[in-house]
PDB file of C-alpha atoms in Angstrom:
ATOM      1  CA  MET A  15      19.753   9.847  70.184  1.00 35.00           C
ATOM      2  CA  ALA A  16      21.316  13.022  71.442  1.00 40.00           C
ATOM      3  CA  ALA A  17      24.520  12.501  73.416  1.00 44.00           C
ATOM      4  CA  GLY A  18      26.614  14.473  75.874  1.00 47.00           C
ATOM      5  CA  SER A  19      30.376  14.417  76.348  1.00 51.00           C
ATOM      6  CA  ASP A  20      32.307  11.393  75.061  1.00 70.00           C
ATOM      7  CA  ALA A  21      34.462  11.268  78.176  1.00 81.00           C
ATOM      8  CA  PRO A  22      32.900   9.176  80.980  1.00 89.00           C
ATOM      9  CA  LEU A  23      32.458  10.633  84.428  1.00 94.00           C
ATOM     10  CA  VAL A  24      33.902   8.603  87.285  1.00 96.00           C
ATOM     11  CA  MET A  25      31.825   8.990  90.452  1.00 97.00           C
ATOM     12  CA  PRO A  26      31.694   7.161  93.784  1.00 98.00           C
ATOM     13  CA  VAL A  27      28.563   5.358  94.938  1.00 98.00           C
ATOM     14  CA  THR A  28      27.036   7.134  97.934  1.00 98.00           C
ATOM     15  CA  MET A  29      23.977   4.907  98.282  1.00 97.00           C
ATOM     16  CA  LEU A  30      22.699   1.608  96.932  1.00 96.00           C
ATOM     17  CA  ARG A  31      19.600   0.094  98.461  1.00 94.00           C
ATOM     18  CA  ARG A  32      16.696  -2.058  97.358  1.00 93.00           C
ATOM     19  CA  ALA A  33      13.806   0.157  96.364  1.00 95.00           C
ATOM     20  CA  SER A  34      11.301  -2.602  95.442  1.00 94.00           C
ATOM     21  CA  PRO A  35      11.396  -6.328  94.727  1.00 91.00           C
ATOM     22  CA  ASN A  36      12.691  -5.625  91.209  1.00 90.00           C
ATOM     23  CA  ALA A  37      14.564  -2.304  91.528  1.00 94.00           C
ATOM     24  CA  TRP A  38      17.530  -0.735  93.321  1.00 95.00           C
ATOM     25  CA  HIS A  39      18.004   2.923  94.192  1.00 96.00           C
ATOM     26  CA  LEU A  40      21.508   4.145  93.241  1.00 97.00           C
ATOM     27  CA  GLU A  41      23.046   7.505  94.036  1.00 98.00           C
ATOM     28  CA  LEU A  42      26.375   8.781  92.789  1.00 98.00           C
ATOM     29  CA  ALA A  43      28.331  11.779  94.154  1.00 98.00           C
ATOM     30  CA  ALA A  44      28.468  14.453  91.473  1.00 95.00           C
ATOM     31  CA  HIS A  45      29.904  17.700  92.773  1.00 91.00           C
ATOM     32  CA  ALA A  46      29.839  19.051  89.206  1.00 92.00           C
ATOM     33  CA  PRO A  47      26.940  17.165  87.543  1.00 94.00           C
ATOM     34  CA  PRO A  48      26.879  16.984  83.748  1.00 94.00           C
ATOM     35  CA  ALA A  49      24.376  19.204  81.936  1.00 95.00           C
ATOM     36  CA  PHE A  50      21.296  17.154  81.162  1.00 97.00           C
ATOM     37  CA  GLU A  51      17.589  17.531  80.637  1.00 97.00           C
ATOM     38  CA  ALA A  52      14.850  15.946  82.762  1.00 97.00           C
ATOM     39  CA  GLY A  53      14.076  12.563  81.206  1.00 97.00           C
ATOM     40  CA  GLN A  54      17.539  11.772  79.819  1.00 97.00           C
ATOM     41  CA  ALA A  55      19.641   8.688  80.638  1.00 97.00           C
ATOM     42  CA  MET A  56      23.263   7.717  81.167  1.00 97.00           C
ATOM     43  CA  LEU A  57      25.259   4.557  80.461  1.00 97.00           C
ATOM     44  CA  LEU A  58      26.496   3.080  83.764  1.00 97.00           C
ATOM     45  CA  GLY A  59      29.143   0.479  84.614  1.00 96.00           C
ATOM     46  CA  LEU A  60      31.714  -0.140  87.308  1.00 96.00           C
ATOM     47  CA  HIS A  61      34.991   1.726  86.778  1.00 95.00           C
ATOM     48  CA  GLY A  62      37.615  -0.340  84.991  1.00 91.00           C
ATOM     49  CA  GLN A  63      35.367  -2.761  83.077  1.00 89.00           C
ATOM     50  CA  PRO A  64      33.748  -2.259  79.686  1.00 92.00           C
ATOM     51  CA  LEU A  65      30.135  -3.297  80.238  1.00 93.00           C
ATOM     52  CA  ARG A  66      27.556  -0.467  80.268  1.00 95.00           C
ATOM     53  CA  LYS A  67      23.767  -0.286  80.467  1.00 95.00           C
ATOM     54  CA  PRO A  68      21.496   2.776  80.053  1.00 95.00           C
ATOM     55  CA  TYR A  69      19.477   4.065  83.008  1.00 96.00           C
ATOM     56  CA  SER A  70      17.257   7.138  83.190  1.00 97.00           C
ATOM     57  CA  ILE A  71      18.339   9.868  85.567  1.00 98.00           C
ATOM     58  CA  ALA A  72      15.734   9.985  88.334  1.00 98.00           C
ATOM     59  CA  CYS A  73      16.468  13.531  89.562  1.00 98.00           C
ATOM     60  CA  SER A  74      15.954  16.879  87.897  1.00 97.00           C
ATOM     61  CA  PRO A  75      18.953  18.992  86.782  1.00 97.00           C
ATOM     62  CA  ASP A  76      18.301  21.567  89.532  1.00 96.00           C
ATOM     63  CA  GLU A  77      18.057  18.799  92.108  1.00 96.00           C
ATOM     64  CA  ALA A  78      21.341  17.229  90.949  1.00 97.00           C
ATOM     65  CA  VAL A  79      23.172  20.531  91.284  1.00 97.00           C
ATOM     66  CA  ALA A  80      21.676  21.370  94.666  1.00 96.00           C
ATOM     67  CA  ALA A  81      22.323  17.920  96.148  1.00 96.00           C
ATOM     68  CA  GLY A  82      25.631  17.224  94.394  1.00 97.00           C
ATOM     69  CA  ARG A  83      24.407  13.795  93.296  1.00 97.00           C
ATOM     70  CA  LEU A  84      22.861  11.849  90.474  1.00 98.00           C
ATOM     71  CA  MET A  85      20.013   9.426  91.203  1.00 98.00           C
ATOM     72  CA  PHE A  86      19.073   6.265  89.249  1.00 98.00           C
ATOM     73  CA  LEU A  87      16.596   3.434  89.538  1.00 96.00           C
ATOM     74  CA  LEU A  88      18.092   0.097  88.485  1.00 95.00           C
ATOM     75  CA  GLY A  89      15.471  -2.387  87.258  1.00 91.00           C
ATOM     76  CA  THR A  90      16.387  -6.056  87.630  1.00 86.00           C
ATOM     77  CA  GLU A  91      14.954  -9.350  86.398  1.00 75.00           C
ATOM     78  CA  ASP A  92      16.637 -11.270  89.260  1.00 66.00           C
ATOM     79  CA  GLU A  93      15.926  -9.295  92.405  1.00 63.00           C
ATOM     80  CA  ASP A  94      19.309 -10.238  93.895  1.00 71.00           C
ATOM     81  CA  ASP A  95      21.455  -9.534  90.843  1.00 76.00           C
ATOM     82  CA  ILE A  96      21.977  -5.977  89.528  1.00 84.00           C
ATOM     83  CA  GLY A  97      23.927  -7.310  86.527  1.00 84.00           C
ATOM     84  CA  LEU A  98      27.531  -7.835  85.463  1.00 84.00           C
ATOM     85  CA  HIS A  99      28.011  -4.147  84.616  1.00 93.00           C
ATOM     86  CA  LEU A 100      27.390  -3.112  88.244  1.00 93.00           C
ATOM     87  CA  ARG A 101      27.974  -6.340  90.184  1.00 89.00           C
ATOM     88  CA  GLY A 102      29.831  -5.499  93.359  1.00 90.00           C
ATOM     89  CA  ALA A 103      28.648  -1.907  93.491  1.00 93.00           C
ATOM     90  CA  ALA A 104      28.588  -0.548  97.031  1.00 94.00           C
ATOM     91  CA  PRO A 105      29.176   2.797  98.769  1.00 96.00           C
ATOM     92  CA  GLY A 106      32.667   3.968  97.909  1.00 96.00           C
ATOM     93  CA  ARG A 107      32.999   1.935  94.688  1.00 97.00           C
ATOM     94  CA  LEU A 108      33.601   3.976  91.519  1.00 97.00           C
ATOM     95  CA  VAL A 109      31.066   3.967  88.691  1.00 97.00           C
ATOM     96  CA  GLU A 110      31.622   5.321  85.178  1.00 97.00           C
ATOM     97  CA  ALA A 111      28.740   7.252  83.603  1.00 97.00           C
ATOM     98  CA  GLU A 112      28.566   8.152  79.931  1.00 96.00           C
ATOM     99  CA  GLY A 113      26.115  10.624  78.456  1.00 95.00           C
ATOM    100  CA  PRO A 114      23.594  12.094  78.906  1.00 96.00           C
ATOM    101  CA  LEU A 115      21.599  10.298  76.223  1.00 96.00           C
ATOM    102  CA  GLY A 116      18.110  10.491  74.832  1.00 96.00           C
ATOM    103  CA  SER A 117      15.446  12.787  73.391  1.00 95.00           C
ATOM    104  CA  PHE A 118      12.662  11.848  75.873  1.00 97.00           C
ATOM    105  CA  VAL A 119      12.717  15.212  77.661  1.00 97.00           C
ATOM    106  CA  LEU A 120      10.512  18.048  78.733  1.00 93.00           C
ATOM    107  CA  PRO A 121      10.384  20.478  75.771  1.00 90.00           C
ATOM    108  CA  ALA A 122      11.841  23.920  76.339  1.00 86.00           C
ATOM    109  CA  ARG A 123       8.382  25.368  75.500  1.00 88.00           C
ATOM    110  CA  LEU A 124       5.877  23.172  77.291  1.00 89.00           C
ATOM    111  CA  ASP A 125       2.715  24.719  75.740  1.00 88.00           C
ATOM    112  CA  ALA A 126       0.382  22.858  78.093  1.00 93.00           C
ATOM    113  CA  SER A 127      -1.869  23.684  81.049  1.00 93.00           C
ATOM    114  CA  HIS A 128      -2.094  20.001  82.050  1.00 95.00           C
ATOM    115  CA  VAL A 129       0.722  17.398  82.014  1.00 96.00           C
ATOM    116  CA  LEU A 130       0.050  13.681  82.234  1.00 96.00           C
ATOM    117  CA  LEU A 131       2.929  11.495  83.486  1.00 97.00           C
ATOM    118  CA  LEU A 132       2.224   7.804  82.798  1.00 97.00           C
ATOM    119  CA  ALA A 133       4.706   5.369  84.376  1.00 97.00           C
ATOM    120  CA  GLY A 134       4.915   1.603  84.165  1.00 96.00           C
ATOM    121  CA  GLY A 135       7.224  -0.020  86.735  1.00 93.00           C
ATOM    122  CA  THR A 136      10.748   1.481  86.726  1.00 94.00           C
ATOM    123  CA  GLY A 137       9.587   3.837  83.985  1.00 96.00           C
ATOM    124  CA  ILE A 138       8.905   6.085  86.946  1.00 97.00           C
ATOM    125  CA  ALA A 139      12.573   7.188  86.994  1.00 97.00           C
ATOM    126  CA  PRO A 140      12.573   9.770  84.184  1.00 98.00           C
ATOM    127  CA  LEU A 141       9.053  10.875  85.112  1.00 98.00           C
ATOM    128  CA  ARG A 142      10.239  11.653  88.662  1.00 98.00           C
ATOM    129  CA  ALA A 143      12.882  13.902  87.090  1.00 98.00           C
ATOM    130  CA  MET A 144      10.186  15.579  85.042  1.00 97.00           C
ATOM    131  CA  TRP A 145       7.910  15.975  88.049  1.00 95.00           C
ATOM    132  CA  ARG A 146      10.694  17.697  89.996  1.00 95.00           C
ATOM    133  CA  ALA A 147      11.484  19.931  87.021  1.00 95.00           C
ATOM    134  CA  LEU A 148       7.847  20.892  86.585  1.00 94.00           C
ATOM    135  CA  VAL A 149       7.661  22.085  90.186  1.00 89.00           C
ATOM    136  CA  VAL A 150      10.165  24.811  89.252  1.00 88.00           C
ATOM    137  CA  ARG A 151       9.612  25.347  85.519  1.00 88.00           C
ATOM    138  CA  ALA A 152       5.853  25.351  85.272  1.00 88.00           C
ATOM    139  CA  PRO A 153       4.323  26.586  88.539  1.00 86.00           C
ATOM    140  CA  ASP A 154       0.887  27.101  86.974  1.00 88.00           C
ATOM    141  CA  THR A 155       0.657  23.713  85.227  1.00 93.00           C
ATOM    142  CA  ARG A 156      -1.546  20.962  86.564  1.00 94.00           C
ATOM    143  CA  VAL A 157       0.222  17.584  86.764  1.00 95.00           C
ATOM    144  CA  THR A 158      -1.420  14.160  86.962  1.00 95.00           C
ATOM    145  CA  LEU A 159       0.749  11.129  87.613  1.00 96.00           C
ATOM    146  CA  HIS A 160      -0.678   7.713  86.662  1.00 96.00           C
ATOM    147  CA  TYR A 161       1.676   5.110  88.157  1.00 96.00           C
ATOM    148  CA  SER A 162       1.229   1.408  87.346  1.00 95.00           C
ATOM    149  CA  ALA A 163       3.047  -1.456  89.111  1.00 94.00           C
ATOM    150  CA  ARG A 164       2.525  -5.151  89.841  1.00 91.00           C
ATOM    151  CA  SER A 165       1.626  -4.588  93.503  1.00 92.00           C
ATOM    152  CA  SER A 166       1.947  -1.912  96.180  1.00 91.00           C
ATOM    153  CA  ALA A 167       5.385  -3.295  97.067  1.00 92.00           C
ATOM    154  CA  HIS A 168       6.626  -2.395  93.577  1.00 93.00           C
ATOM    155  CA  PHE A 169       5.926   1.368  93.819  1.00 95.00           C
ATOM    156  CA  VAL A 170       8.992   3.572  94.271  1.00 96.00           C
ATOM    157  CA  PHE A 171       9.027   7.231  95.432  1.00 96.00           C
ATOM    158  CA  LEU A 172       5.288   6.941  96.145  1.00 94.00           C
ATOM    159  CA  ASP A 173       5.375   8.580  99.586  1.00 94.00           C
ATOM    160  CA  GLU A 174       7.286  11.501  98.087  1.00 95.00           C
ATOM    161  CA  PHE A 175       4.747  11.932  95.275  1.00 95.00           C
ATOM    162  CA  ARG A 176       1.781  11.744  97.602  1.00 94.00           C
ATOM    163  CA  GLN A 177       3.247  14.235 100.115  1.00 93.00           C
ATOM    164  CA  ALA A 178       3.933  16.664  97.269  1.00 92.00           C
ATOM    165  CA  ALA A 179       0.431  16.212  95.893  1.00 92.00           C
ATOM    166  CA  ALA A 180      -1.151  16.762  99.315  1.00 92.00           C
ATOM    167  CA  ALA A 181       0.769  19.998  99.754  1.00 90.00           C
ATOM    168  CA  SER A 182       0.142  21.297  96.223  1.00 89.00           C
ATOM    169  CA  GLY A 183      -3.310  22.754  96.724  1.00 88.00           C
ATOM    170  CA  GLY A 184      -4.740  20.578  93.970  1.00 89.00           C
ATOM    171  CA  ARG A 185      -2.017  21.223  91.384  1.00 92.00           C
ATOM    172  CA  PHE A 186      -0.590  17.704  91.561  1.00 94.00           C
ATOM    173  CA  GLU A 187      -2.541  14.437  91.581  1.00 93.00           C
ATOM    174  CA  VAL A 188      -1.247  10.879  92.026  1.00 95.00           C
ATOM    175  CA  VAL A 189      -3.276   7.923  90.728  1.00 94.00           C
ATOM    176  CA  THR A 190      -1.888   4.416  91.370  1.00 94.00           C
ATOM    177  CA  HIS A 191      -2.773   1.221  89.494  1.00 93.00           C
ATOM    178  CA  THR A 192      -1.809  -2.262  90.701  1.00 92.00           C
ATOM    179  CA  THR A 193      -2.038  -4.909  88.009  1.00 88.00           C
ATOM    180  CA  ARG A 194      -1.443  -8.345  89.521  1.00 80.00           C
ATOM    181  CA  SER A 195      -2.293  -8.482  93.221  1.00 62.00           C
ATOM    182  CA  ASP A 196      -2.703  -6.637  96.465  1.00 53.00           C
ATOM    183  CA  ARG A 197      -6.005  -4.823  96.196  1.00 49.00           C
ATOM    184  CA  ILE A 198      -5.746  -1.323  97.538  1.00 46.00           C
ATOM    185  CA  GLU A 199      -8.577   0.977  98.528  1.00 43.00           C
ATOM    186  CA  ASP A 200      -9.002   4.687  98.023  1.00 40.00           C
ATOM    187  CA  ALA A 201      -7.287   6.606 100.746  1.00 40.00           C
ATOM    188  CA  PRO A 202      -9.461   8.744 103.002  1.00 35.00           C
ATOM    189  CA  ARG A 203     -10.143  12.317 102.086  1.00 37.00           C
ATOM    190  CA  GLY A 204      -7.958  15.014 103.592  1.00 36.00           C
ATOM    191  CA  VAL A 205      -7.392  18.717 103.405  1.00 34.00           C
ATOM    192  CA  ALA A 206      -4.299  20.447 102.027  1.00 34.00           C
ATOM    193  CA  GLY A 207      -4.059  24.191 101.436  1.00 33.00           C
ATOM    194  CA  GLY A 208      -7.785  24.507 102.148  1.00 31.00           C
ATOM    195  CA  ILE A 209      -8.663  22.173  99.250  1.00 30.00           C
ATOM    196  CA  VAL A 210     -10.156  18.726  99.683  1.00 29.00           C
ATOM    197  CA  HIS A 211      -8.012  16.131  97.979  1.00 35.00           C
ATOM    198  CA  ARG A 212      -8.199  12.377  97.503  1.00 43.00           C
ATOM    199  CA  ARG A 213      -5.513   9.852  96.671  1.00 51.00           C
ATOM    200  CA  ARG A 214      -6.908   7.543  94.040  1.00 76.00           C
ATOM    201  CA  SER A 215      -5.846   3.903  93.867  1.00 79.00           C
ATOM    202  CA  PHE A 216      -7.170   1.233  91.544  1.00 80.00           C
ATOM    203  CA  LEU A 217      -6.766  -2.479  90.887  1.00 77.00           C
ATOM    204  CA  GLY A 218      -6.170  -3.013  87.167  1.00 82.00           C
ATOM    205  CA  ARG A 219      -4.331  -1.399  84.286  1.00 88.00           C
ATOM    206  CA  ILE A 220      -4.543   2.247  83.334  1.00 91.00           C
ATOM    207  CA  ASP A 221      -7.593   2.450  81.096  1.00 90.00           C
ATOM    208  CA  ARG A 222      -9.295   4.923  78.826  1.00 93.00           C
ATOM    209  CA  ALA A 223     -11.921   6.022  81.353  1.00 91.00           C
ATOM    210  CA  ARG A 224      -9.361   6.912  83.989  1.00 90.00           C
ATOM    211  CA  LEU A 225      -7.176   8.808  81.516  1.00 93.00           C
ATOM    212  CA  ALA A 226     -10.189  10.750  80.292  1.00 92.00           C
ATOM    213  CA  THR A 227     -11.043  12.050  83.766  1.00 88.00           C
ATOM    214  CA  GLY A 228     -10.381  15.788  83.804  1.00 87.00           C
ATOM    215  CA  LEU A 229      -8.534  15.648  80.514  1.00 91.00           C
ATOM    216  CA  ASP A 230      -8.573  18.547  78.057  1.00 91.00           C
ATOM    217  CA  ALA A 231      -6.937  17.087  74.939  1.00 93.00           C
ATOM    218  CA  GLU A 232      -6.423  20.556  73.427  1.00 93.00           C
ATOM    219  CA  SER A 233      -4.201  21.767  76.265  1.00 93.00           C
ATOM    220  CA  ALA A 234      -2.510  18.618  77.624  1.00 96.00           C
ATOM    221  CA  ARG A 235       0.825  16.934  77.065  1.00 96.00           C
ATOM    222  CA  ALA A 236       1.560  13.364  77.988  1.00 97.00           C
ATOM    223  CA  PHE A 237       4.844  11.642  78.824  1.00 98.00           C
ATOM    224  CA  VAL A 238       4.732   7.842  78.844  1.00 98.00           C
ATOM    225  CA  CYS A 239       7.516   5.521  80.005  1.00 97.00           C
ATOM    226  CA  GLY A 240       7.493   1.777  80.617  1.00 95.00           C
ATOM    227  CA  PRO A 241       7.563  -1.612  78.854  1.00 94.00           C
ATOM    228  CA  PRO A 242       6.730  -1.616  75.126  1.00 95.00           C
ATOM    229  CA  GLY A 243       3.230  -3.035  75.506  1.00 94.00           C
ATOM    230  CA  PHE A 244       2.374  -0.493  78.181  1.00 95.00           C
ATOM    231  CA  VAL A 245       3.677   2.420  76.088  1.00 96.00           C
ATOM    232  CA  ASP A 246       2.033   1.230  72.857  1.00 96.00           C
ATOM    233  CA  HIS A 247      -1.373   0.798  74.529  1.00 96.00           C
ATOM    234  CA  LEU A 248      -1.331   4.156  76.252  1.00 97.00           C
ATOM    235  CA  THR A 249      -0.053   6.188  73.308  1.00 97.00           C
ATOM    236  CA  ARG A 250      -2.783   4.683  71.178  1.00 96.00           C
ATOM    237  CA  THR A 251      -5.393   5.397  73.869  1.00 97.00           C
ATOM    238  CA  LEU A 252      -4.251   9.005  74.245  1.00 97.00           C
ATOM    239  CA  GLY A 253      -4.580   9.478  70.503  1.00 97.00           C
ATOM    240  CA  GLU A 254      -8.102   8.078  70.643  1.00 96.00           C
ATOM    241  CA  LEU A 255      -8.885  10.617  73.368  1.00 96.00           C
ATOM    242  CA  GLY A 256      -7.932  13.414  71.032  1.00 96.00           C
ATOM    243  CA  LEU A 257      -4.290  14.238  71.858  1.00 96.00           C
ATOM    244  CA  ALA A 258      -2.316  15.209  68.808  1.00 96.00           C
ATOM    245  CA  SER A 259       0.774  13.092  68.204  1.00 96.00           C
ATOM    246  CA  TRP A 260       3.097  15.990  68.982  1.00 95.00           C
ATOM    247  CA  ARG A 261       1.524  16.215  72.431  1.00 96.00           C
ATOM    248  CA  ILE A 262       2.458  12.599  73.252  1.00 97.00           C
ATOM    249  CA  HIS A 263       6.052  11.748  74.238  1.00 97.00           C
ATOM    250  CA  ALA A 264       7.065   8.119  74.755  1.00 96.00           C
ATOM    251  CA  GLU A 265      10.034   6.107  75.971  1.00 94.00           C
ATOM    252  CA  ARG A 266      10.162   2.301  75.909  1.00 86.00           C
ATOM    253  CA  TRP A 267      12.602   0.101  77.867  1.00 76.00           C
TER     254      TRP A 267
END
């Protein structure tokens, strides 16, 4: 795992709010953000105690500099308990951040005309950073986000993704998949930039047929982040669809 500076950054919490039944949205003031790549993580813990846990940075490097903040999505098993390492976090409290860490990043040379972002649950965090980076770095690249969650209540950043897709003239597409409950129907058709678009929503897991739609395996790259079973299934499926192993990037949590 590649690492950044050994000295932790100490930053105040500017926002902490529940983002879904099993995730919290955390923002830290960072007037001089550390250099990082979209997709990397940092170790976080309250200032003055030794416990740390890794979290993917949910904003792109350009976004962090422009906003003077770092954004994270904190997944929890107990919806009311963030964990000992951040227990008591609130606006104004100081958090230590070590890193950046990780090799799950957008490559410097993308070499792709189509990017697939495949997120399971809070695996959306690094993929949001990649999405935001792609807006700037690869203006001619088509991007499809497949986002899987337990129910519609568990999606995070979804309005943002859908608004960006609707305004992209067909460059971005968002496909949602709910796996346990809460059947959702296809949204009505609309027009953005003169192009008819449709938000696609499905009940069930991301499957081979949905991944294959519009996929050119010779020119695509895929970035997959989520639980181990989710990642293993989708990386295997992408290989079966013809993507070379070097075109598939995966991160398990």
